[in-house]
Amino acid sequence: MFEHFPFLSVFVALAALTLAPGVDTILVLRNSARGGFSDGLMTSFGICSGLFVHATISALGLSVILLKSANLFALLKYAGAVFLLYLALQSLLAAWRGSGLVVESGMPRKSNLINAFREGLLSNVLNPKPIIFYMMFLPQFIDPAASTLGQSLLVATIHFVLGMSWLGGLAFMVHGARRYLARTAIARGLNGLTGTILLGFGIKLALFEQ
């Protein structure tokens, strides 16, 4: 079924995209510092799960409808921008309050993990840029003689593995430094920095034109 699929070309292109810093990187760093490796890993899982949504939308041709409808595109864009601004506000408020990170030795609460997954998933799904990327990227590697949906999901699977490896590694590294990051001054600076960056991403997304 996938004998003509260009695995190497797809791998190289997706690896370059995965390593490029963006909202995903900042969100994983933020949540890993906030809740440890488990929160960072669940955030990564949410982000990477969103890739299958984009791949399916692109394969079914729904993204063409989305990109051609100015109203639908604007709705998705502003929803994503508002969500990023909400995350930025959380971090900036934490910086303003000046509270240090809480380093817990026990198991993380289920509600924290669900929240981390939801933040990761929404930050990816509500971002129209991955939709545009998949629409531009997928046609270069799709074999018309094979299943479009199957090949699209295969691309998303490769992207998922690369993304989980990279973002999971970042979460692990931040987790190892949590006791240092828990100091009030460091935590305030980290929250202020991530909040400012997320604020910038939110404004940039709101002003983004297709």
Coordinates of C-alpha atoms in Angstrom, one line a residue:
M1 CA 0.0 0.0 0.0
F2 CA 2.8 2.4 0.8
E3 CA 5.6 0.9 -1.4
H4 CA 6.0 4.3 -3.2
F5 CA 5.8 6.4 -0.1
P6 CA 8.9 8.7 0.3
F7 CA 9.6 7.9 3.9
L8 CA 13.0 9.6 4.0
S9 CA 11.9 12.9 2.4
V10 CA 8.9 13.0 4.7
F11 CA 11.0 12.3 7.8
V12 CA 13.5 15.0 7.0
A13 CA 10.8 17.6 6.3
L14 CA 8.9 16.8 9.5
A15 CA 12.0 16.7 11.6
A16 CA 12.9 20.2 10.5
L17 CA 9.3 21.3 11.3
T18 CA 9.3 19.6 14.7
L19 CA 12.6 21.2 15.8
A20 CA 11.5 24.7 14.9
P21 CA 10.5 26.6 18.1
G22 CA 7.0 27.8 18.4
V23 CA 3.9 27.7 20.5
D24 CA 4.2 24.0 21.1
T25 CA 7.7 24.3 22.5
I26 CA 6.7 27.2 24.8
L27 CA 3.6 25.4 26.1
V28 CA 5.5 22.2 26.9
L29 CA 8.2 24.1 28.7
R30 CA 5.6 26.1 30.7
N31 CA 3.6 23.1 31.7
S32 CA 6.6 21.0 32.5
A33 CA 7.9 23.7 34.8
R34 CA 4.4 24.0 36.4
G35 CA 3.5 20.4 36.9
G36 CA 6.6 18.2 36.1
F37 CA 7.3 15.6 33.5
S38 CA 3.8 14.1 33.6
D39 CA 2.2 17.5 32.8
G40 CA 4.7 18.2 30.1
L41 CA 4.3 14.7 28.5
M42 CA 0.5 15.0 28.5
T43 CA 0.7 18.4 26.9
S44 CA 3.0 16.9 24.3
F45 CA 0.5 14.1 23.8
G46 CA -2.3 16.6 23.3
I47 CA -0.3 18.7 20.8
C48 CA 0.7 15.6 18.8
S49 CA -2.8 14.1 18.8
G50 CA -4.0 17.3 17.1
L51 CA -1.8 16.3 14.1
F52 CA -4.2 13.5 13.3
V53 CA -7.0 16.0 13.2
H54 CA -5.2 18.2 10.7
A55 CA -4.2 15.2 8.6
T56 CA -7.7 13.9 8.4
I57 CA -9.1 17.3 7.6
S58 CA -6.6 17.8 4.8
A59 CA -7.2 14.3 3.4
L60 CA -11.0 14.8 3.3
G61 CA -10.6 18.1 1.6
L62 CA -12.3 20.0 4.4
S63 CA -9.4 22.3 4.8
V64 CA -10.0 23.6 1.2
I65 CA -13.4 24.7 2.3
L66 CA -12.0 26.2 5.4
L67 CA -9.3 28.1 3.6
K68 CA -11.7 29.4 0.9
S69 CA -14.2 30.6 3.5
A70 CA -13.0 33.9 5.0
N71 CA -15.5 33.7 7.8
L72 CA -14.7 30.1 8.9
F73 CA -10.9 30.8 8.7
A74 CA -11.3 34.0 10.8
L75 CA -13.4 32.2 13.3
L76 CA -10.8 29.5 13.8
K77 CA -8.0 32.0 13.8
Y78 CA -9.5 34.2 16.5
A79 CA -10.5 31.2 18.6
G80 CA -6.9 30.1 18.6
A81 CA -5.7 33.6 19.3
V82 CA -8.0 34.0 22.3
F83 CA -6.9 30.7 23.7
L84 CA -3.2 31.7 23.5
L85 CA -4.0 35.0 25.1
Y86 CA -5.8 33.1 27.9
L87 CA -2.7 31.0 28.5
A88 CA -0.5 34.1 28.4
L89 CA -2.7 35.8 31.0
Q90 CA -2.4 32.8 33.3
S91 CA 1.4 33.0 33.1
L92 CA 1.6 36.8 33.5
L93 CA -0.7 36.7 36.5
A94 CA 1.5 34.0 38.1
A95 CA 4.5 36.2 37.5
W96 CA 2.8 39.3 39.0
R97 CA 1.8 37.3 42.1
G98 CA 5.4 36.2 42.5
S99 CA 4.6 32.7 43.8
G100 CA 7.2 30.0 43.2
L101 CA 6.5 26.7 41.6
V102 CA 5.2 23.9 43.8
V103 CA 7.4 20.8 43.5
E104 CA 5.3 17.8 44.4
S105 CA 6.8 14.4 45.1
G106 CA 3.5 12.5 44.8
M107 CA 1.5 11.3 41.8
P108 CA 0.0 14.2 39.8
R109 CA -3.8 14.6 40.0
K110 CA -5.9 13.3 37.2
S111 CA -7.5 16.7 36.7
N112 CA -4.0 18.3 36.1
L113 CA -3.2 15.7 33.4
I114 CA -6.5 16.2 31.7
N115 CA -6.0 19.9 31.7
A116 CA -2.5 19.6 30.3
F117 CA -3.8 17.3 27.5
R118 CA -6.6 19.7 26.7
E119 CA -4.3 22.7 26.6
G120 CA -2.0 20.9 24.2
L121 CA -4.7 19.6 21.9
L122 CA -6.6 23.0 21.7
S123 CA -3.4 25.0 21.1
N124 CA -2.7 22.7 18.0
V125 CA -6.2 22.2 16.7
L126 CA -7.2 25.9 17.0
N127 CA -4.1 27.0 15.1
P128 CA -4.9 27.4 11.4
K129 CA -1.2 27.4 10.4
P130 CA -0.9 23.5 10.7
I131 CA -3.9 23.2 8.4
I132 CA -2.2 25.4 5.8
F133 CA 1.1 23.5 6.2
Y134 CA -0.6 20.1 5.7
M135 CA -2.5 21.4 2.7
M136 CA 0.8 22.5 1.2
F137 CA 3.0 19.6 2.5
L138 CA 0.8 16.5 1.9
P139 CA 0.2 16.8 -1.9
Q140 CA 4.0 16.7 -2.5
F141 CA 4.2 13.2 -1.1
I142 CA 0.8 11.6 -1.7
D143 CA 0.6 8.8 -4.3
P144 CA -2.7 9.3 -6.2
A145 CA -2.9 5.5 -6.8
A146 CA -3.1 4.8 -3.0
S147 CA -5.4 5.9 -0.2
T148 CA -5.1 9.6 0.4
L149 CA -6.5 9.3 4.0
G150 CA -4.1 6.3 4.7
Q151 CA -1.1 8.2 3.5
S152 CA -2.1 11.4 5.4
L153 CA -2.5 9.5 8.6
L154 CA 0.9 7.8 8.0
V155 CA 2.5 11.3 7.7
A156 CA 0.7 12.3 10.9
T157 CA 2.0 9.2 12.6
I158 CA 5.6 10.0 11.7
H159 CA 5.1 13.5 12.8
F160 CA 3.5 12.2 16.1
V161 CA 6.5 10.1 16.9
L162 CA 9.0 12.9 16.1
G163 CA 7.0 15.4 18.1
M164 CA 6.6 13.2 21.1
S165 CA 10.3 12.3 21.1
W166 CA 11.3 16.0 20.9
L167 CA 8.7 17.5 23.2
G168 CA 8.9 14.6 25.7
G169 CA 12.6 15.1 25.9
L170 CA 12.1 18.8 26.6
A171 CA 9.6 17.9 29.3
F172 CA 12.1 15.5 30.9
M173 CA 14.9 18.1 30.9
V174 CA 12.7 20.8 32.5
H175 CA 11.4 18.3 35.1
G176 CA 15.0 17.6 36.1
A177 CA 15.5 21.3 36.9
R178 CA 12.2 21.9 38.7
R179 CA 13.7 22.4 42.1
Y180 CA 15.9 25.2 40.7
L181 CA 12.9 26.6 38.7
A182 CA 10.8 26.5 42.0
R183 CA 12.7 29.5 43.4
T184 CA 10.4 32.5 43.5
A185 CA 12.6 34.8 41.5
I186 CA 13.3 32.1 38.8
A187 CA 9.6 31.1 38.7
R188 CA 8.5 34.7 38.4
G189 CA 10.9 35.3 35.5
L190 CA 10.0 32.1 33.8
N191 CA 6.2 32.8 34.0
G192 CA 6.8 36.4 32.8
L193 CA 8.9 35.2 29.9
T194 CA 6.5 32.4 28.8
G195 CA 3.5 34.7 29.3
T196 CA 5.1 37.4 27.1
I197 CA 6.0 34.9 24.4
L198 CA 2.5 33.4 24.4
L199 CA 1.0 36.9 24.2
G200 CA 3.2 37.6 21.2
F201 CA 2.1 34.4 19.5
G202 CA -1.6 35.2 20.2
I203 CA -1.3 38.7 18.7
K204 CA 0.6 37.3 15.7
L205 CA -2.0 34.7 15.1
A206 CA -4.8 37.2 15.4
L207 CA -3.1 39.4 12.7
F208 CA -2.2 36.4 10.6
E209 CA -3.5 36.5 7.0
Q210 CA -3.8 33.4 4.8

